[in-house]
CSV table of C-alpha atoms in Angstrom, one decimal:
chain,number,residue,atom,x,y,z
A,11,MET,CA,0.1,0.4,-0.7
A,12,GLU,CA,1.3,3.3,-0.7
A,13,ASN,CA,3.3,5.4,2.1
A,14,TYR,CA,0.2,7.6,3.5
A,15,GLN,CA,2.5,9.3,6.1
A,16,GLU,CA,2.9,12.7,4.7
A,17,TYR,CA,-0.8,12.9,4.0
A,18,PHE,CA,-1.4,11.9,7.2
A,19,ARG,CA,0.8,14.3,8.6
A,20,GLN,CA,-0.7,17.4,6.1
A,21,SER,CA,-4.6,16.3,7.3
A,22,GLY,CA,-3.5,16.4,10.7
A,23,LEU,CA,-2.5,19.7,10.9
A,24,ILE,CA,-5.7,20.8,8.7
A,25,ILE,CA,-7.7,19.0,11.3
A,26,LYS,CA,-6.1,20.9,14.2
A,27,TYR,CA,-6.4,23.7,12.9
A,28,LEU,CA,-10.4,23.3,12.1
A,29,LYS,CA,-10.2,23.4,16.0
A,30,GLY,CA,-8.3,25.7,17.9
A,31,GLN,CA,-5.5,23.7,18.5
A,32,LEU,CA,-2.4,24.7,16.9
A,33,THR,CA,1.2,25.0,18.0
A,34,ASP,CA,3.2,27.6,17.3
A,35,PRO,CA,5.7,26.0,15.6
A,36,GLU,CA,2.5,23.5,13.2
A,37,LYS,CA,1.4,26.8,12.3
A,38,GLU,CA,4.2,26.5,10.5
A,39,GLN,CA,4.4,23.9,8.8
A,40,LEU,CA,0.6,24.7,8.0
A,41,GLU,CA,2.2,28.0,6.0
A,42,SER,CA,5.4,26.3,4.8
A,43,TRP,CA,2.5,23.1,3.2
A,44,LEU,CA,0.3,26.2,2.1
A,45,ASN,CA,3.3,29.2,0.6
A,46,GLU,CA,4.3,25.6,-1.9
A,47,ASN,CA,1.7,26.3,-4.4
A,48,GLU,CA,-1.6,27.2,-5.4
A,49,GLN,CA,-2.5,24.3,-5.6
A,50,ASN,CA,-3.0,23.3,-1.6
A,51,ARG,CA,-4.1,26.5,-1.0
A,52,THR,CA,-6.9,25.8,-2.8
A,53,LEU,CA,-7.6,22.8,-1.5
A,54,PHE,CA,-7.4,24.1,1.9
A,55,THR,CA,-9.9,26.6,1.3
A,56,LYS,CA,-12.2,24.4,0.0
A,57,LEU,CA,-11.1,21.6,3.1
A,58,THR,CA,-12.0,24.3,5.7
A,59,GLU,CA,-15.5,25.1,4.5
A,60,GLU,CA,-17.9,25.1,7.1
A,61,HIS,CA,-20.4,22.9,4.8
A,62,PHE,CA,-16.7,20.8,3.7
A,63,ILE,CA,-17.9,18.6,6.7
A,64,GLY,CA,-21.7,17.6,6.7
A,65,HIS,CA,-22.0,17.8,2.5
A,66,GLU,CA,-19.0,16.6,1.0
A,67,LEU,CA,-19.1,13.5,3.5
A,68,GLU,CA,-21.8,12.6,2.4
A,69,VAL,CA,-20.4,12.4,-1.6
A,70,PHE,CA,-17.3,10.6,0.5
A,71,SER,CA,-19.6,7.9,0.8
A,72,LEU,CA,-20.6,7.1,-2.5
A,73,LEU,CA,-16.9,5.3,-2.4
A,74,GLU,CA,-15.2,2.0,-2.3
A,75,LYS,CA,-16.5,0.9,0.8
A,76,ASP,CA,-14.7,-2.5,0.9
A,77,THR,CA,-11.1,-1.0,-0.8
A,78,ASP,CA,-9.7,2.0,-0.9
A,79,TRP,CA,-11.9,4.0,2.3
A,80,GLU,CA,-11.8,1.1,4.5
A,81,LYS,CA,-8.1,1.2,4.1
A,82,ILE,CA,-7.3,4.7,4.8
A,83,LEU,CA,-9.9,4.7,8.3
A,84,SER,CA,-8.1,1.6,9.1
A,85,GLU,CA,-4.5,3.2,8.6
A,86,ILE,CA,-5.5,6.3,9.7
A,87,LYS,CA,-6.3,4.7,13.6
A,88,ASP,CA,-2.2,2.7,13.0
A,89,GLN,CA,-0.8,5.8,12.2
A,90,GLU,CA,1.5,7.8,14.9
A,91,LYS,CA,1.4,10.8,12.7
A,92,ILE,CA,-2.5,11.4,13.1
A,93,GLN,CA,-2.5,11.0,16.9
A,94,VAL,CA,-6.5,9.0,17.9
A,95,SER,CA,-6.0,11.5,21.3
A,96,TYR,CA,-6.2,14.7,19.7
A,97,ILE,CA,-8.4,13.5,16.4
A,98,GLY,CA,-11.3,12.8,18.3
A,99,TYR,CA,-13.2,9.2,16.3
A,100,ARG,CA,-16.1,11.6,15.4
A,101,TRP,CA,-13.9,13.3,13.3
A,102,MET,CA,-12.2,9.5,11.7
A,103,ARG,CA,-14.1,10.2,8.6
A,104,TYR,CA,-13.4,13.9,7.8
A,105,ALA,CA,-9.8,12.9,8.6
A,106,ALA,CA,-10.1,10.3,6.1
A,107,ALA,CA,-11.6,12.3,3.9
A,108,VAL,CA,-9.2,15.3,4.3
A,109,ILE,CA,-6.3,12.5,3.5
A,110,LEU,CA,-7.9,11.5,0.2
A,111,MET,CA,-8.3,15.0,-1.5
A,112,VAL,CA,-4.9,15.9,-0.2
A,113,GLY,CA,-3.0,13.1,-2.1
A,114,VAL,CA,-4.3,9.7,-2.7
A,115,GLY,CA,-6.7,10.0,-5.5
A,116,VAL,CA,-9.4,8.3,-4.9
A,117,GLY,CA,-13.0,9.5,-5.8
A,118,ILE,CA,-12.9,12.5,-7.9
A,119,TYR,CA,-12.3,15.7,-6.7
A,120,SER,CA,-11.6,19.5,-7.9
A,121,TYR,CA,-8.5,21.8,-7.5
A,122,LYS,CA,-10.2,24.7,-7.6
A,123,HIS,CA,-12.3,25.9,-5.6
A,124,SER,CA,-16.2,26.1,-6.6
A,125,PHE,CA,-18.9,24.4,-5.3
A,126,THR,CA,-22.8,25.2,-5.6
A,127,ASN,CA,-25.4,24.8,-3.6
A,128,LYS,CA,-28.1,24.2,-6.7
A,129,PRO,CA,-28.7,20.4,-6.7
A,130,ALA,CA,-28.1,18.1,-9.5
A,131,GLU,CA,-30.5,17.8,-11.8
A,132,VAL,CA,-30.3,13.9,-11.8
A,133,ALA,CA,-32.7,12.3,-9.7
A,134,ASP,CA,-34.4,10.7,-12.1
A,135,VAL,CA,-31.1,9.3,-14.4
A,136,LYS,CA,-32.1,5.6,-14.1
A,137,ILE,CA,-28.8,4.6,-16.6
A,138,VAL,CA,-27.1,1.9,-15.2
A,139,PRO,CA,-23.8,1.1,-16.3
A,140,GLY,CA,-22.5,-0.9,-19.4
A,141,GLY,CA,-21.2,-4.5,-19.3
A,142,ASN,CA,-20.2,-7.4,-20.5
A,143,LYS,CA,-21.6,-6.9,-24.4
A,144,ALA,CA,-20.6,-7.6,-27.4
A,145,VAL,CA,-21.4,-8.7,-31.6
A,146,LEU,CA,-19.3,-11.1,-33.1
A,147,VAL,CA,-19.4,-11.1,-36.4
A,148,LEU,CA,-18.3,-14.0,-39.2
A,149,GLU,CA,-16.1,-14.2,-42.2
A,150,ASP,CA,-19.5,-15.2,-43.8
A,151,GLY,CA,-21.3,-12.0,-42.3
A,152,LYS,CA,-23.5,-13.7,-40.2
A,153,ARG,CA,-23.5,-11.5,-36.6
A,154,ILE,CA,-24.4,-13.1,-33.0
A,155,THR,CA,-24.6,-11.4,-30.3
A,156,LEU,CA,-22.9,-12.6,-27.6
A,157,ASP,CA,-24.4,-11.2,-24.1
A,158,ASP,CA,-27.6,-13.6,-25.5
A,159,ALA,CA,-25.1,-15.8,-26.9
A,160,ASP,CA,-25.7,-19.4,-24.4
A,161,GLN,CA,-22.4,-20.7,-22.6
A,162,GLY,CA,-20.6,-23.0,-24.8
A,163,GLU,CA,-19.5,-23.8,-28.4
A,164,ILE,CA,-21.1,-20.9,-30.2
A,165,ALA,CA,-19.5,-21.2,-33.7
A,166,ARG,CA,-17.2,-23.5,-36.2
A,167,GLN,CA,-15.0,-21.7,-38.8
A,168,ALA,CA,-11.9,-23.8,-40.6
A,169,ASN,CA,-11.5,-26.2,-37.6
A,170,MET,CA,-11.3,-23.5,-35.2
A,171,ILE,CA,-14.0,-23.9,-31.9
A,172,ILE,CA,-16.0,-20.5,-30.8
A,173,THR,CA,-16.2,-20.0,-27.3
A,174,LYS,CA,-18.0,-18.5,-24.8
A,175,THR,CA,-17.0,-18.8,-21.4
A,176,GLY,CA,-19.4,-17.9,-18.1
A,177,ASP,CA,-17.9,-15.6,-17.1
A,178,GLY,CA,-18.7,-13.1,-20.1
A,179,GLN,CA,-14.7,-14.5,-22.9
A,180,LEU,CA,-15.3,-15.2,-26.0
A,181,VAL,CA,-12.2,-17.8,-27.1
A,182,TYR,CA,-10.4,-19.2,-29.9
A,183,ASP,CA,-9.5,-23.1,-29.1
A,184,VAL,CA,-6.3,-23.0,-29.3
A,185,SER,CA,-5.3,-26.2,-31.7
A,186,ALA,CA,-3.2,-27.0,-34.6
A,187,SER,CA,-5.4,-24.6,-36.8
A,188,ALA,CA,-4.2,-22.3,-34.0
A,189,ILE,CA,0.3,-22.3,-35.6
A,190,PRO,CA,0.2,-19.4,-37.6
A,191,GLY,CA,0.5,-21.3,-41.2
A,192,LYS,CA,-0.2,-24.5,-40.4
A,193,GLY,CA,-3.1,-26.0,-41.6
A,194,GLY,CA,-6.3,-25.2,-42.6
A,195,LYS,CA,-8.2,-23.8,-45.2
A,196,LEU,CA,-8.1,-20.0,-46.7
A,197,LYS,CA,-7.5,-16.8,-44.2
A,198,GLN,CA,-10.6,-16.3,-42.5
A,199,TYR,CA,-11.6,-12.9,-40.8
A,200,ASN,CA,-14.2,-11.9,-37.6
A,201,ALA,CA,-14.8,-9.1,-36.0
A,202,VAL,CA,-15.5,-8.0,-32.6
A,203,THR,CA,-17.3,-5.5,-31.9
A,204,THR,CA,-18.3,-3.8,-28.1
A,205,PRO,CA,-21.2,-0.9,-28.4
A,206,ARG,CA,-21.4,1.8,-26.1
A,207,GLY,CA,-21.9,1.3,-22.7
A,208,GLY,CA,-20.4,-2.1,-23.4
A,209,GLN,CA,-16.9,-4.5,-23.3
A,210,TYR,CA,-15.8,-7.9,-23.5
A,211,ARG,CA,-12.7,-10.6,-23.0
A,212,ILE,CA,-11.3,-12.2,-26.3
A,213,VAL,CA,-8.0,-15.3,-26.3
A,214,LEU,CA,-7.0,-14.3,-30.0
A,215,PRO,CA,-6.4,-17.6,-32.3
A,216,ASP,CA,-2.6,-17.3,-31.0
A,217,GLY,CA,-3.3,-17.7,-27.4
A,218,SER,CA,-3.3,-14.0,-27.1
A,219,LYS,CA,-5.8,-12.4,-24.8
A,220,VAL,CA,-7.5,-9.0,-25.3
A,221,TRP,CA,-10.0,-6.6,-22.7
A,222,LEU,CA,-12.2,-4.7,-25.6
A,223,ASN,CA,-12.8,-1.5,-24.5
A,224,ALA,CA,-17.2,0.5,-25.0
A,225,ALA,CA,-17.4,1.4,-28.3
A,226,SER,CA,-15.1,-0.5,-30.2
A,227,SER,CA,-14.1,-2.7,-32.3
A,228,LEU,CA,-11.4,-5.2,-33.1
A,229,ARG,CA,-10.5,-7.0,-37.0
A,230,PHE,CA,-8.4,-10.8,-36.6
A,231,PRO,CA,-8.1,-13.6,-38.2
A,232,THR,CA,-8.8,-17.2,-37.6
A,233,LYS,CA,-5.5,-18.7,-38.5
A,234,PHE,CA,-2.8,-16.3,-38.4
A,235,ASP,CA,0.5,-15.4,-40.5
A,236,ALA,CA,3.5,-17.7,-40.4
A,237,HIS,CA,5.3,-14.4,-39.9
A,238,CYS,CA,3.3,-11.8,-39.0
A,239,ARG,CA,0.5,-11.3,-36.7
A,240,LEU,CA,-1.7,-8.4,-37.5
A,241,VAL,CA,-5.4,-7.1,-35.7
A,242,GLU,CA,-6.7,-4.3,-36.9
A,243,LEU,CA,-8.7,-1.7,-34.3
A,244,LYS,CA,-10.8,0.7,-33.5
A,245,GLY,CA,-11.3,2.2,-30.1
A,246,GLU,CA,-9.2,0.8,-27.2
A,247,ALA,CA,-8.1,-2.8,-26.7
A,248,TYR,CA,-5.6,-3.9,-23.4
A,249,PHE,CA,-4.0,-6.3,-25.2
A,250,GLU,CA,-1.6,-9.7,-23.7
A,251,ILE,CA,0.4,-11.1,-26.1
A,252,ASN,CA,1.7,-14.4,-26.4
A,253,PRO,CA,5.0,-15.0,-27.6
A,254,LEU,CA,4.4,-17.8,-30.1
A,255,LYS,CA,7.4,-18.3,-31.7
A,256,ASN,CA,7.3,-19.8,-35.8
A,257,ARG,CA,7.4,-23.3,-35.6
A,258,VAL,CA,6.1,-23.9,-39.1
A,259,ALA,CA,10.0,-22.3,-40.1
A,260,GLY,CA,11.7,-24.0,-38.1
A,261,LYS,CA,13.5,-21.2,-37.0
A,262,GLY,CA,12.3,-20.5,-32.8
A,263,LYS,CA,11.9,-16.7,-34.3
A,264,ARG,CA,9.5,-15.4,-32.8
A,265,VAL,CA,6.1,-14.4,-35.1
A,266,PRO,CA,5.4,-10.3,-34.4
A,267,PHE,CA,2.1,-8.9,-33.5
A,268,ARG,CA,1.0,-6.1,-35.0
A,269,VAL,CA,-2.1,-3.7,-34.4
A,270,VAL,CA,-3.0,-1.5,-36.4
A,271,SER,CA,-4.9,1.7,-36.3
A,272,GLY,CA,-5.1,3.4,-39.8
A,273,GLU,CA,-1.7,5.0,-40.2
A,274,HIS,CA,-0.6,3.9,-36.0
A,275,VAL,CA,1.0,0.9,-36.4
A,276,VAL,CA,2.4,-1.1,-33.0
A,277,GLU,CA,5.3,-3.9,-33.8
A,278,VAL,CA,5.7,-6.4,-31.0
A,279,LEU,CA,7.1,-9.5,-29.5
A,280,GLY,CA,4.6,-10.5,-26.8
A,281,THR,CA,5.0,-7.7,-23.7
A,282,HIS,CA,1.4,-6.0,-22.2
A,283,PHE,CA,0.1,-3.0,-23.5
A,284,ASN,CA,-3.2,-0.9,-24.0
A,285,VAL,CA,-4.1,1.1,-27.5
A,286,SER,CA,-6.4,3.6,-27.6
A,287,SER,CA,-7.9,5.4,-30.5
A,288,TYR,CA,-11.4,6.7,-30.5
A,289,GLU,CA,-11.9,9.1,-33.4
A,290,ASP,CA,-13.9,11.6,-30.9
A,291,GLU,CA,-10.4,11.9,-29.0
A,292,ARG,CA,-7.3,14.2,-30.1
A,293,MET,CA,-4.5,12.0,-30.5
A,294,ILE,CA,-3.8,7.8,-30.3
A,295,THR,CA,-1.6,6.5,-27.2
A,296,THR,CA,-0.2,3.1,-26.7
A,297,THR,CA,1.1,2.0,-23.1
A,298,LEU,CA,3.5,-0.2,-22.2
A,299,LEU,CA,3.0,-2.4,-19.0
A,300,GLU,CA,5.0,-5.0,-19.5
A,301,GLY,CA,8.1,-6.4,-23.0
A,302,LYS,CA,9.0,-4.1,-25.7
A,303,VAL,CA,7.0,-2.2,-28.6
A,304,ARG,CA,7.6,-0.1,-31.2
A,305,VAL,CA,5.0,2.6,-32.6
A,306,VAL,CA,5.2,3.8,-36.5
A,307,ARG,CA,3.6,6.0,-38.5
A,308,ALA,CA,2.7,3.9,-41.9
A,309,GLU,CA,2.7,6.1,-44.7
A,310,PRO,CA,0.1,4.4,-47.5
A,311,GLY,CA,1.9,1.8,-49.2
A,312,GLU,CA,4.3,1.1,-47.2
A,313,PRO,CA,5.4,-1.7,-45.0
A,314,PRO,CA,5.9,-0.7,-41.0
A,315,ARG,CA,9.2,-2.2,-41.3
A,316,LYS,CA,10.7,0.4,-43.9
A,317,GLN,CA,8.6,3.2,-41.3
A,318,VAL,CA,11.1,5.2,-38.5
A,319,GLY,CA,9.5,4.4,-35.5
A,320,VAL,CA,9.5,4.6,-31.7
A,321,MET,CA,10.6,2.2,-28.7
A,322,LEU,CA,8.8,2.0,-25.3
A,323,LYS,CA,9.3,1.0,-22.4
A,324,PRO,CA,7.8,-0.2,-19.4
A,325,GLY,CA,5.9,2.8,-17.6
A,326,GLU,CA,5.9,5.0,-21.4
A,327,GLN,CA,3.3,5.9,-23.6
A,328,SER,CA,3.5,7.2,-27.0
A,329,VAL,CA,1.7,9.7,-28.5
A,330,MET,CA,0.3,10.4,-32.1
A,331,SER,CA,-1.6,14.0,-31.8
A,332,LEU,CA,-4.6,13.5,-34.8
A,333,ARG,CA,-5.1,17.3,-35.0
A,334,GLU,CA,-2.1,18.0,-36.8
A,335,PRO,CA,-1.9,18.1,-40.4
A,336,GLU,CA,-2.1,14.0,-41.8
A,337,LYS,CA,1.3,15.4,-43.5
A,338,ILE,CA,3.1,15.6,-40.3
A,339,ARG,CA,1.5,13.9,-37.8
A,340,GLU,CA,5.0,12.8,-35.5
A,341,ILE,CA,5.2,10.6,-32.8
A,342,SER,CA,6.6,11.5,-29.6
A,343,VAL,CA,7.2,9.4,-26.4
A,344,ARG,CA,6.3,10.4,-22.5
A,345,PRO,CA,6.3,9.2,-18.9
A,346,VAL,CA,2.8,8.0,-18.0
A,347,ASP,CA,0.9,6.5,-15.0
A,348,THR,CA,0.3,3.2,-16.4
A,349,GLU,CA,-2.6,2.5,-13.6
A,350,GLU,CA,-4.7,5.5,-14.6
A,351,THR,CA,-4.6,4.3,-18.3
A,352,VAL,CA,-5.5,0.2,-17.8
A,353,ALA,CA,-8.3,1.9,-14.9
A,354,TRP,CA,-11.4,0.4,-17.6
A,355,LYS,CA,-9.6,-2.7,-18.0
A,356,ASN,CA,-9.8,-3.3,-13.7
A,357,GLY,CA,-13.0,-2.0,-13.9
A,358,GLN,CA,-12.4,1.8,-12.9
A,359,PHE,CA,-12.8,4.9,-13.9
A,360,GLN,CA,-9.8,6.5,-13.1
A,361,PHE,CA,-8.7,11.4,-13.2
A,362,ARG,CA,-5.7,12.7,-13.4
A,363,ASP,CA,-5.7,16.4,-13.7
A,364,ALA,CA,-8.7,15.2,-16.1
A,365,ASP,CA,-11.0,18.3,-18.2
A,366,LEU,CA,-14.5,17.9,-17.9
A,367,PRO,CA,-14.5,17.5,-21.9
A,368,THR,CA,-12.3,14.1,-21.0
A,369,ILE,CA,-14.3,12.7,-18.6
A,370,MET,CA,-17.9,13.0,-20.1
A,371,ARG,CA,-16.1,11.4,-23.1
A,372,GLN,CA,-15.9,8.4,-21.0
A,373,ILE,CA,-19.2,8.3,-19.2
A,374,ALA,CA,-20.9,8.5,-23.2
A,375,ARG,CA,-19.1,4.9,-24.1
A,376,TRP,CA,-19.6,3.9,-21.0
A,377,TYR,CA,-23.2,4.4,-20.1
A,378,ASP,CA,-24.4,4.9,-23.3
A,379,VAL,CA,-25.7,8.7,-22.8
A,380,ASP,CA,-25.5,12.0,-25.4
A,381,VAL,CA,-23.5,14.3,-23.6
A,382,GLN,CA,-23.9,18.0,-24.7
A,383,PHE,CA,-22.1,21.4,-23.2
A,384,GLN,CA,-24.3,24.9,-23.1
A,385,GLY,CA,-21.9,28.2,-22.5
A,386,LYS,CA,-18.8,28.5,-20.9
A,387,LEU,CA,-17.3,25.2,-19.3
A,388,PRO,CA,-15.6,25.5,-15.8
A,389,ASP,CA,-12.4,25.7,-16.2
A,390,THR,CA,-11.6,22.5,-14.0
A,391,LYS,CA,-9.2,20.3,-13.5
A,392,PHE,CA,-10.3,16.7,-11.6
A,393,ARG,CA,-8.5,14.2,-10.2
A,394,GLY,CA,-9.4,10.9,-9.1
A,395,LYS,CA,-11.0,7.4,-8.2
A,396,ILE,CA,-14.4,5.5,-8.5
A,397,SER,CA,-16.5,2.1,-9.5
A,398,ARG,CA,-17.3,2.3,-13.2
A,399,ASP,CA,-19.7,-0.5,-11.7
A,400,VAL,CA,-21.7,3.1,-10.0
A,401,PRO,CA,-25.1,5.0,-11.1
A,402,VAL,CA,-24.4,7.7,-13.8
A,403,ALA,CA,-26.4,9.2,-11.4
A,404,GLU,CA,-23.7,8.5,-8.1
A,405,LEU,CA,-20.5,10.2,-10.3
A,406,LEU,CA,-22.5,13.2,-11.6
A,407,LYS,CA,-23.9,14.4,-8.1
A,408,ILE,CA,-20.1,14.1,-7.5
A,409,LEU,CA,-18.9,16.5,-10.1
A,410,GLN,CA,-22.0,18.7,-9.3
A,411,THR,CA,-20.0,19.6,-5.9
A,412,SER,CA,-17.4,20.5,-8.0
A,413,GLY,CA,-19.1,23.5,-9.9
A,414,VAL,CA,-20.0,21.4,-12.6
A,415,ASN,CA,-23.6,22.1,-13.0
A,416,PHE,CA,-26.2,19.1,-15.4
A,417,LYS,CA,-29.5,18.9,-16.7
A,418,THR,CA,-31.2,15.1,-18.5
A,419,GLU,CA,-33.5,14.7,-20.9
A,420,GLY,CA,-33.6,10.8,-21.1
A,421,ARG,CA,-29.7,9.5,-22.1
A,422,LYS,CA,-28.7,12.6,-23.1
A,423,ILE,CA,-27.0,15.0,-20.5
A,424,ILE,CA,-27.1,18.6,-20.4
A,425,ILE,CA,-24.1,20.3,-18.9
A,426,THR,CA,-24.5,24.3,-18.9
A,427,SER,CA,-22.5,27.3,-16.8
């Protein structure tokens, strides 16, 4: 678990400030922390408002009680830096909220001092979270709705058995026909498409695993080529690639795996990574968690191996902007919080300094809602984590505490200034 010692110290000073119990040395410590940056000052102002204890704790009650919340409450009781004797039991939940707000980013909060007493108009919103929903499209055009299909075998193709497991996973049976280049008929392609409000897991013919996010599609052959495994992605997916060797050719070399999203190509040998290529986002990103990948921008008609690419190490993310003119789009590399990137795969929304449009695009895809903005958007940055299993109304209530006003019309969320 993360070391919260510094967060406990800061929150302890804030609590003693509210209780009027700060010593002169502690006043100096608190002032030093406030002078570190403007973010600390705005956060302090927010935490010391009169209505925070009652109103904000109601919001924090929506957080994951069985995970981060319970752990932090437990840590408060054991932590020497915050003495229970001067906090008192009735301050425990507030102390937890302060610690969360100060540093660990559990829940959703903003850095800006922007509250409203107007209740969010979300009482009648009955929109539930997404789930395991997808459509399998076979080579002959047959469509199988996976969320309606029974568990077990659902199709056969070129001696390939396609099954649906009890935990909502599509599996291509790894048999002799799954070995690249061996046996089988002419190459056939399948596609798995998730709607807004859907996600699905796939085990490809080579044993590689794919988690497909909402509003995404993956096209792949039922039998991979002996020299290259290639899939086409639209939207977002997390990959765990099986480091398959070319046993057919007898060379013992690994068969590369390529993920193609338009002109964006990720070349892999065996690794764990995430690719996000939504058309409504400003960029295509590839985030590496394990192994090594090369990311290239492939010119039309030019094989990716002829292109100059960037190599990623674990903890790095490549970025190709979609706003630049096509001819000058370049790929850059930056360090990234991998936990935030793959939070969706682990059933979480997680943000670090995200603006409101970024958050609402994710909400729109997962809850299958339309989002409309009216007026000037609040200049607010958000940081936090919350389960993707909560109803959309609870998410809107949390955002509303940061000055974001809503009204709803059916499955439309209208954000007003």
